[in-house]
mmCIF file of C-alpha atoms in Angstrom:
data_model
loop_
_atom_site.group_PDB
_atom_site.id
_atom_site.type_symbol
_atom_site.label_atom_id
_atom_site.label_comp_id
_atom_site.label_asym_id
_atom_site.label_seq_id
_atom_site.Cartn_x
_atom_site.Cartn_y
_atom_site.Cartn_z
ATOM 1 C CA PHE A 1423 72.263 118.405 75.574
ATOM 2 C CA GLY A 1424 72.335 117.021 72.114
ATOM 3 C CA GLY A 1425 74.263 113.789 72.208
ATOM 4 C CA GLY A 1426 72.589 110.999 74.059
ATOM 5 C CA LYS A 1427 72.757 109.420 77.461
ATOM 6 C CA GLY A 1428 76.545 109.600 77.823
ATOM 7 C CA HIS A 1429 76.480 113.373 78.204
ATOM 8 C CA VAL A 1430 73.928 113.221 80.996
ATOM 9 C CA ALA A 1431 76.008 110.605 82.824
ATOM 10 C CA ASP A 1432 79.130 112.728 82.346
ATOM 11 C CA GLY A 1433 77.299 115.738 83.785
ATOM 12 C CA CYS A 1434 76.159 113.755 86.819
ATOM 13 C CA SER A 1435 79.659 112.418 87.348
ATOM 14 C CA GLU A 1436 81.156 115.907 87.162
ATOM 15 C CA ALA A 1437 78.570 117.277 89.600
ATOM 16 C CA ALA A 1438 79.191 114.413 92.040
ATOM 17 C CA GLY A 1439 82.940 114.968 91.810
ATOM 18 C CA ARG A 1440 82.513 118.689 92.474
ATOM 19 C CA VAL A 1441 80.336 118.029 95.548
ATOM 20 C CA MET A 1442 82.830 115.461 96.896
ATOM 21 C CA GLY A 1443 85.664 117.913 96.295
ATOM 22 C CA GLU A 1444 83.826 120.717 98.086
ATOM 23 C CA ARG A 1445 83.127 118.489 101.102
ATOM 24 C CA GLY A 1446 86.765 117.444 101.277
ATOM 25 C CA LEU A 1447 88.031 121.004 100.981
ATOM 26 C CA ARG A 1448 85.639 122.139 103.724
ATOM 27 C CA THR A 1449 86.900 119.343 106.007
ATOM 28 C CA LEU A 1450 90.547 120.223 105.334
ATOM 29 C CA ARG A 1451 89.896 123.954 105.784
ATOM 30 C CA ASP A 1452 88.134 123.375 109.107
ATOM 31 C CA LEU A 1453 90.963 121.142 110.315
ATOM 32 C CA GLY A 1454 93.531 123.756 109.338
ATOM 33 C CA GLN A 1455 91.655 126.518 111.147
ATOM 34 C CA LYS A 1456 90.215 124.834 114.219
ATOM 35 C CA VAL A 1457 92.646 122.118 115.283
ATOM 36 C CA THR A 1458 95.532 124.563 115.607
ATOM 37 C CA VAL A 1459 93.946 126.162 118.696
ATOM 38 C CA ALA A 1460 94.308 122.939 120.720
ATOM 39 C CA ASN A 1461 96.495 123.103 123.821
ATOM 40 C CA THR A 1462 97.081 119.346 124.105
ATOM 41 C CA ALA A 1463 97.316 116.382 121.746
ATOM 42 C CA GLU A 1464 94.143 114.983 123.296
ATOM 43 C CA GLU A 1465 92.274 118.234 122.654
ATOM 44 C CA ALA A 1466 93.539 118.286 119.050
ATOM 45 C CA CYS A 1467 92.163 114.764 118.561
ATOM 46 C CA ALA A 1468 88.793 115.660 120.076
ATOM 47 C CA ILE A 1469 88.466 118.745 117.848
ATOM 48 C CA ALA A 1470 89.547 116.770 114.772
ATOM 49 C CA ALA A 1471 87.013 114.022 115.517
ATOM 50 C CA GLY A 1472 84.246 116.607 115.659
ATOM 51 C CA ILE A 1473 85.284 118.035 112.299
ATOM 52 C CA LEU A 1474 85.490 114.566 110.718
ATOM 53 C CA ALA A 1475 82.004 113.804 112.057
ATOM 54 C CA ASP A 1476 80.705 116.712 109.969
ATOM 55 C CA ASN A 1477 81.602 114.815 106.770
ATOM 56 C CA PRO A 1478 79.904 111.393 107.117
ATOM 57 C CA HIS A 1479 79.520 111.046 103.331
ATOM 58 C CA ASP A 1480 83.285 110.677 102.923
ATOM 59 C CA ILE A 1481 84.203 109.588 106.466
ATOM 60 C CA PRO A 1482 81.562 107.194 107.865
ATOM 61 C CA PHE A 1483 83.604 106.697 111.021
ATOM 62 C CA ALA A 1484 86.956 107.773 112.410
ATOM 63 C CA LEU A 1485 89.074 106.840 115.411
ATOM 64 C CA LEU A 1486 92.055 108.813 116.668
ATOM 65 C CA TYR A 1487 94.555 106.950 118.818
ATOM 66 C CA MET A 1488 97.573 108.467 120.574
ATOM 67 C CA LEU A 1489 100.519 106.425 121.820
ATOM 68 C CA ASP A 1490 101.757 106.464 125.397
ATOM 69 C CA ALA A 1491 105.333 107.557 126.134
ATOM 70 C CA GLU A 1492 106.685 104.002 125.788
ATOM 71 C CA ALA A 1493 104.841 103.445 122.469
ATOM 72 C CA ARG A 1494 103.269 100.295 123.844
ATOM 73 C CA TYR A 1495 99.627 101.304 124.175
ATOM 74 C CA ALA A 1496 97.441 103.399 121.909
ATOM 75 C CA ARG A 1497 94.564 105.157 123.653
ATOM 76 C CA VAL A 1498 91.500 106.419 121.781
ATOM 77 C CA GLU A 1499 91.345 110.204 122.046
ATOM 78 C CA GLY A 1500 88.618 110.970 119.532
ATOM 79 C CA THR A 1501 85.856 109.192 117.666
ATOM 80 C CA SER A 1502 83.243 110.019 115.082
ATOM 81 C CA GLY A 1503 80.496 107.689 113.979
ATOM 82 C CA LEU A 1504 81.431 105.111 116.639
ATOM 83 C CA GLY A 1505 81.295 105.239 120.389
ATOM 84 C CA ALA A 1506 84.571 104.661 122.240
ATOM 85 C CA GLY A 1507 84.694 101.211 123.783
ATOM 86 C CA THR A 1508 82.501 99.537 121.148
ATOM 87 C CA ALA A 1509 83.491 96.350 119.311
ATOM 88 C CA SER A 1510 85.658 98.240 116.807
ATOM 89 C CA ALA A 1511 86.584 101.331 118.853
ATOM 90 C CA TRP A 1512 88.743 99.947 121.599
ATOM 91 C CA GLN A 1513 89.595 102.329 124.423
ATOM 92 C CA ARG A 1514 93.165 101.046 124.480
ATOM 93 C CA ILE A 1515 95.132 98.799 122.143
ATOM 94 C CA ASP A 1516 98.346 97.024 123.101
ATOM 95 C CA ILE A 1517 100.367 97.541 119.937
ATOM 96 C CA SER A 1518 102.957 94.960 120.972
ATOM 97 C CA GLU A 1519 100.393 92.289 120.046
ATOM 98 C CA PRO A 1520 99.888 91.561 116.340
ATOM 99 C CA ALA A 1521 96.432 92.563 115.105
ATOM 100 C CA GLU A 1522 95.827 88.967 114.018
ATOM 101 C CA GLN A 1523 96.104 87.839 117.650
ATOM 102 C CA SER A 1524 94.307 90.731 119.313
ATOM 103 C CA GLY A 1525 91.560 91.143 116.705
ATOM 104 C CA THR A 1526 92.119 94.912 116.643
ATOM 105 C CA TRP A 1527 93.325 97.449 114.077
ATOM 106 C CA PRO A 1528 96.838 96.789 112.665
ATOM 107 C CA LEU A 1529 98.469 99.637 114.565
ATOM 108 C CA ARG A 1530 101.741 97.761 115.105
ATOM 109 C CA ARG A 1531 102.332 97.271 111.372
ATOM 110 C CA VAL A 1532 101.574 100.938 110.690
ATOM 111 C CA PHE A 1533 103.923 101.914 113.532
ATOM 112 C CA ASP A 1534 106.705 99.706 112.157
ATOM 113 C CA THR A 1535 106.345 100.750 108.515
ATOM 114 C CA GLY A 1536 105.203 104.343 108.960
ATOM 115 C CA ALA A 1537 102.836 103.737 106.032
ATOM 116 C CA ALA A 1538 99.053 103.634 105.807
ATOM 117 C CA GLU A 1539 97.415 100.233 105.656
ATOM 118 C CA LEU A 1540 94.144 99.276 104.006
ATOM 119 C CA VAL A 1541 91.979 96.929 106.111
ATOM 120 C CA SER A 1542 89.424 95.080 104.041
ATOM 121 C CA ASP A 1543 88.073 92.399 106.388
ATOM 122 C CA LEU A 1544 85.727 94.688 108.315
ATOM 123 C CA ALA A 1545 82.969 92.080 108.635
ATOM 124 C CA ARG A 1546 84.866 90.659 111.634
ATOM 125 C CA PHE A 1547 83.919 93.841 113.536
ATOM 126 C CA GLY A 1548 80.213 93.452 112.836
ATOM 127 C CA PRO A 1549 78.086 96.189 111.272
ATOM 128 C CA LEU A 1550 79.847 99.526 111.083
ATOM 129 C CA PRO A 1551 78.273 102.903 110.334
ATOM 130 C CA GLY A 1552 78.158 103.768 106.651
ATOM 131 C CA GLY A 1553 77.546 107.461 107.268
ATOM 132 C CA PRO A 1554 74.268 108.372 105.572
ATOM 133 C CA TRP A 1555 74.270 105.080 103.653
ATOM 134 C CA PRO A 1556 72.554 101.918 104.926
ATOM 135 C CA GLU A 1557 75.465 99.608 104.076
ATOM 136 C CA SER A 1558 78.594 99.175 106.168
ATOM 137 C CA PRO A 1559 81.954 100.235 104.765
ATOM 138 C CA GLU A 1560 83.861 97.413 103.103
ATOM 139 C CA ALA A 1561 87.255 98.833 104.041
ATOM 140 C CA ALA A 1562 89.056 101.160 106.399
ATOM 141 C CA LEU A 1563 92.384 102.922 106.254
ATOM 142 C CA VAL A 1564 94.808 103.064 109.185
ATOM 143 C CA LEU A 1565 97.186 106.015 108.854
ATOM 144 C CA PRO A 1566 100.110 107.082 110.995
ATOM 145 C CA ILE A 1567 99.926 110.433 112.745
ATOM 146 C CA THR A 1568 103.444 111.752 112.970
ATOM 147 C CA ALA A 1569 104.435 114.866 114.869
ATOM 148 C CA LEU A 1570 106.863 117.120 113.040
ATOM 149 C CA GLY A 1571 110.460 116.187 113.749
ATOM 150 C CA GLN A 1572 109.548 112.624 114.719
ATOM 151 C CA THR A 1573 110.458 109.551 112.687
ATOM 152 C CA ARG A 1574 107.912 107.231 114.300
ATOM 153 C CA PRO A 1575 104.168 107.780 114.560
ATOM 154 C CA THR A 1576 102.829 109.368 117.732
ATOM 155 C CA GLY A 1577 99.321 108.161 116.964
ATOM 156 C CA PHE A 1578 96.980 106.688 114.399
ATOM 157 C CA LEU A 1579 93.943 107.697 112.396
ATOM 158 C CA VAL A 1580 91.516 104.903 111.525
ATOM 159 C CA VAL A 1581 88.904 105.922 108.955
ATOM 160 C CA GLY A 1582 86.049 103.999 107.432
ATOM 161 C CA LEU A 1583 85.919 104.336 103.658
ATOM 162 C CA SER A 1584 82.580 105.331 102.217
ATOM 163 C CA PRO A 1585 80.667 102.367 100.795
ATOM 164 C CA ARG A 1586 79.649 104.631 97.901
ATOM 165 C CA ARG A 1587 83.027 106.030 96.885
ATOM 166 C CA ILE A 1588 85.733 104.520 94.748
ATOM 167 C CA VAL A 1589 88.939 104.140 96.709
ATOM 168 C CA ASP A 1590 91.319 105.952 94.389
ATOM 169 C CA ALA A 1591 94.489 107.993 94.798
ATOM 170 C CA ASP A 1592 92.522 111.223 95.426
ATOM 171 C CA TYR A 1593 90.505 109.646 98.232
ATOM 172 C CA LYS A 1594 93.648 108.232 99.862
ATOM 173 C CA SER A 1595 95.446 111.582 99.475
ATOM 174 C CA PHE A 1596 92.523 113.264 101.236
ATOM 175 C CA PHE A 1597 93.172 111.072 104.275
ATOM 176 C CA ASP A 1598 96.930 111.677 104.093
ATOM 177 C CA LEU A 1599 96.215 115.412 104.289
ATOM 178 C CA ILE A 1600 93.894 114.896 107.266
ATOM 179 C CA ALA A 1601 96.563 112.884 109.112
ATOM 180 C CA GLY A 1602 99.097 115.610 108.282
ATOM 181 C CA HIS A 1603 96.859 118.332 109.737
ATOM 182 C CA ILE A 1604 96.392 116.294 112.898
ATOM 183 C CA GLY A 1605 100.146 115.640 113.133
ATOM 184 C CA SER A 1606 100.818 119.385 112.863
ATOM 185 C CA ALA A 1607 98.246 120.124 115.563
ATOM 186 C CA VAL A 1608 99.783 117.506 117.865
ATOM 187 C CA THR A 1609 103.208 119.071 117.300
ATOM 188 C CA ASN A 1610 101.899 122.564 118.070
ATOM 189 C CA ALA A 1611 100.052 121.392 121.157
#
């Protein structure tokens, strides 16, 4: 390789980036192909959760919540990496309560702003699955799921961020695309 240790490190970095890119593309492709067959929003969430579970390296855990008709309660409709009803995967969240009071995910703020929110104080939930890694994620991202033609979210995607990935614009964009695919599937269903 002729130049010293830097070239080997660059080669490893490029290979790791290629593998991460391939995993992400496979996840997005599967979402685009398989979630569109859902007949209901709940079925779309269940299918999406199964697809997200197939990529634990990039998505250690995921929760899909759908809002009720009054947009007061969010009900978990799909999980990967966590069982529904566990300490961090509530079956139902009253989004009228601030997350600081309820100790849950900040769904209300995401509903109000329509923007994703990074949650970095995950230790309050206890150990969380790190995918194939032994350490828990240090952060999670809560994203709005918005059906086409709607201005407010119809649900939320909560994803654990890999403890072994840098949280950069590409990683966040990956999750934006996932939420978009789920929003499209909910609209079609």
